[in-house]
Short mmCIF file of C-alpha atoms in Angstrom, two decimals:
data_model
loop_
_atom_site.label_atom_id
_atom_site.label_comp_id
_atom_site.label_asym_id
_atom_site.label_seq_id
_atom_site.Cartn_x
_atom_site.Cartn_y
_atom_site.Cartn_z
CA MET E 259 -21.23 6.05 20.82
CA VAL E 260 -22.91 7.09 17.62
CA LEU E 261 -21.01 8.57 14.72
CA GLN E 262 -22.52 11.76 13.45
CA TYR E 263 -21.86 13.14 10.01
CA THR E 264 -21.42 16.84 9.51
CA GLY E 265 -22.49 17.79 6.05
CA THR E 266 -24.36 16.01 3.34
CA VAL E 267 -23.29 12.78 1.73
CA ASP E 268 -24.25 12.48 -1.88
CA GLU E 269 -26.16 9.34 -2.89
CA TYR E 270 -23.61 8.75 -5.63
CA VAL E 271 -20.79 8.82 -3.07
CA GLU E 272 -22.64 6.34 -0.83
CA LYS E 273 -23.22 4.04 -3.79
CA GLU E 274 -19.54 4.33 -4.82
CA ILE E 275 -18.33 3.51 -1.29
CA GLY E 276 -20.61 0.48 -1.18
CA ARG E 277 -19.42 -0.73 -4.59
CA ILE E 278 -15.74 -0.35 -3.72
CA SER E 279 -16.23 -2.02 -0.32
CA THR E 280 -18.00 -4.98 -1.90
CA LYS E 281 -15.22 -5.43 -4.46
CA THR E 282 -12.57 -5.19 -1.73
CA VAL E 283 -14.28 -7.87 0.38
CA LEU E 284 -14.64 -10.13 -2.66
CA ILE E 285 -10.95 -9.76 -3.52
CA LEU E 286 -10.02 -10.42 0.13
CA PHE E 287 -12.10 -13.61 0.07
CA ILE E 288 -10.38 -14.83 -3.11
CA PHE E 289 -6.96 -13.96 -1.64
CA GLU E 290 -7.74 -15.91 1.53
CA LEU E 291 -8.85 -18.96 -0.48
CA PHE E 292 -5.58 -18.97 -2.44
CA TYR E 293 -3.60 -18.29 0.73
CA ILE E 294 -5.14 -21.21 2.64
CA GLY E 295 -4.76 -23.54 -0.34
CA LEU E 296 -1.10 -22.70 -0.87
CA THR E 297 -0.35 -22.84 2.86
CA TYR E 298 -1.77 -26.35 3.18
CA PHE E 299 -0.13 -27.46 -0.05
CA PHE E 300 3.37 -26.43 1.06
CA ALA E 301 2.90 -27.66 4.63
CA GLY E 302 1.67 -31.06 3.47
CA SER E 303 4.10 -31.55 0.61
CA GLY E 304 7.11 -32.22 2.82
CA LEU E 305 9.00 -29.15 1.60
CA VAL E 306 8.88 -27.49 5.01
CA SER E 307 11.22 -28.62 7.76
CA ASP E 308 10.85 -25.76 10.26
CA PHE E 309 7.12 -25.29 10.84
CA GLN E 310 7.50 -22.45 13.34
CA SER E 311 9.35 -20.24 10.87
CA TYR E 312 6.95 -21.34 8.13
CA PHE E 313 4.01 -20.33 10.30
CA TYR E 314 5.48 -16.89 11.02
CA LEU E 315 6.37 -16.39 7.37
CA THR E 316 2.90 -17.30 6.11
CA LEU E 317 1.28 -15.17 8.81
CA PHE E 318 3.43 -12.22 7.77
CA ILE E 319 2.60 -12.77 4.09
CA GLN E 320 -1.09 -12.88 4.96
CA PHE E 321 -0.87 -9.66 6.97
CA ILE E 322 1.00 -7.80 4.22
CA GLY E 323 -1.40 -9.14 1.59
CA ILE E 324 -4.48 -8.01 3.49
CA VAL E 325 -3.04 -4.57 4.18
CA LEU E 326 -2.03 -4.11 0.56
CA ILE E 327 -5.40 -5.25 -0.74
CA ILE E 328 -7.36 -3.00 1.59
CA LEU E 329 -5.15 0.04 1.20
CA GLY E 330 -4.30 -0.48 -2.42
CA PHE E 331 -7.65 -1.44 -3.86
CA SER E 332 -9.93 0.79 -1.84
CA MET E 333 -7.69 3.85 -1.62
CA LEU E 334 -6.59 3.73 -5.24
CA SER E 335 -10.22 3.61 -6.31
CA PHE E 336 -11.01 6.66 -4.18
CA ASN E 337 -7.87 8.50 -5.28
CA ARG E 338 -8.77 8.09 -8.94
CA LYS E 339 -11.95 10.02 -8.23
CA ASN E 340 -10.19 12.76 -6.22
CA SER E 341 -6.76 12.75 -7.77
CA ILE E 342 -4.25 15.53 -7.25
CA SER E 343 -4.49 18.03 -10.07
CA SER E 344 -1.41 18.57 -12.22
CA GLU E 345 -2.67 21.88 -13.65
CA VAL E 346 -3.26 24.80 -11.30
CA ALA E 347 -4.27 28.41 -11.82
CA ASN E 348 -1.71 30.28 -9.68
CA GLN E 349 1.36 29.89 -7.45
CA LYS E 350 -0.72 29.63 -4.26
CA GLU E 351 -2.59 26.61 -5.62
CA LYS E 352 0.69 25.11 -6.82
CA ASP E 353 2.12 25.37 -3.29
CA LYS E 354 -1.02 23.66 -1.96
CA VAL E 355 -0.70 20.81 -4.48
CA VAL E 356 3.02 20.40 -3.67
CA SER E 357 2.10 20.17 0.02
CA LEU E 358 -0.45 17.45 -0.79
CA LEU E 359 2.20 15.56 -2.76
CA LYS E 360 4.60 15.72 0.19
CA LYS E 361 1.95 14.30 2.52
CA LYS E 362 1.12 11.58 0.00
CA TYR E 363 4.70 10.36 -0.29
CA VAL E 364 5.47 10.68 3.43
CA ARG E 365 2.53 8.33 4.06
CA LEU E 366 3.76 6.00 1.32
CA VAL E 367 7.29 5.49 2.74
CA PRO E 368 6.36 3.15 5.66
CA ILE E 369 4.09 1.03 3.47
CA LEU E 370 6.75 0.78 0.79
CA PHE E 371 9.39 -0.03 3.43
CA LEU E 372 7.34 -2.93 4.81
CA LEU E 373 6.60 -4.18 1.31
CA VAL E 374 10.25 -4.13 0.21
CA LEU E 375 11.40 -5.68 3.49
CA SER E 376 8.87 -8.50 3.29
CA ILE E 377 9.54 -9.27 -0.38
CA ASN E 378 13.29 -9.20 0.21
CA THR E 379 12.92 -11.55 3.19
CA ILE E 380 10.62 -13.93 1.33
CA LEU E 381 12.92 -14.16 -1.69
CA ASN E 382 16.02 -14.74 0.47
CA PHE E 383 14.42 -16.92 3.13
CA SER E 384 16.39 -20.17 3.45
CA SER E 385 14.63 -21.94 6.36
CA ASN E 386 16.53 -19.91 8.94
CA ASN E 387 14.89 -18.07 11.77
CA LEU E 388 12.38 -15.66 10.21
CA PHE E 389 12.97 -12.85 12.69
CA LYS E 390 16.73 -13.16 12.35
CA GLU E 391 16.40 -12.92 8.57
CA MET E 392 13.86 -10.12 8.54
CA PHE E 393 15.40 -7.88 11.17
CA ALA E 394 19.00 -8.12 10.01
CA ILE E 395 20.39 -4.60 9.97
CA GLN E 396 21.63 -4.98 6.40
CA ARG E 397 18.17 -5.98 5.16
CA ILE E 398 16.43 -3.17 7.07
CA CYS E 399 18.86 -0.50 5.83
CA GLY E 400 18.52 -1.69 2.23
CA ALA E 401 14.72 -1.63 2.38
CA LEU E 402 14.66 1.78 4.06
CA ILE E 403 17.06 3.33 1.53
CA LEU E 404 15.08 1.91 -1.40
CA ALA E 405 11.76 3.14 0.03
CA ILE E 406 13.08 6.64 0.68
CA PHE E 407 14.79 6.99 -2.71
CA PHE E 408 11.79 5.64 -4.61
CA SER E 409 9.45 8.03 -2.79
CA LEU E 410 11.76 10.99 -3.41
CA ILE E 411 12.09 10.15 -7.11
CA MET E 412 8.33 9.80 -7.52
CA TYR E 413 7.71 13.03 -5.55
CA PHE E 414 10.08 15.06 -7.74
CA PHE E 415 8.68 13.42 -10.88
CA GLU E 416 5.11 14.37 -9.99
CA LYS E 417 6.17 17.79 -8.73
CA GLY E 418 7.79 18.48 -12.11
CA LYS E 419 4.53 17.68 -13.88
CA ILE E 420 2.60 20.40 -12.02
CA THR E 421 2.11 23.39 -14.28
CA ILE E 422 0.48 26.78 -13.89
CA THR E 423 -2.08 27.30 -16.62
CA LYS E 424 -2.46 30.60 -18.39
CA ASP E 425 -5.98 31.85 -18.93
CA GLU E 426 -6.49 32.09 -22.67
CA ILE E 427 -9.68 33.73 -23.82
#
């Protein structure tokens, strides 16, 4: 199956995608080097008594780190180029921008939830069973409430910054 593009792709856009992809791969490589070094250091230092939980914990940290690097670094670079405008010409455009903001923060909630849950688990992990610690109902509810409230606060903050400009000649 061959992917076909509909429309033209600017050379500048191609160059920008290549540059961002190269930087993302380089940062992933550096992250993996630090990850492997720290994993072997802690495993060999005698600080770990339950290697199964340690393995799951480090695997989870690696997964979250890779997802955050790929999403965060590449998408933030693209979003800076095509950021949501805070000044619009009329009410119709304002409604469109508000709709884009809603979609942005609805997509952010699951990522933020996983991030808060993993950080909370890592900071409170005391060599118990990883899954028992991570999927405790109290920990899940706390992470979900924090993710939802943070997203709502940021949505209303950005929504309040959207203004309708007056044409001054």
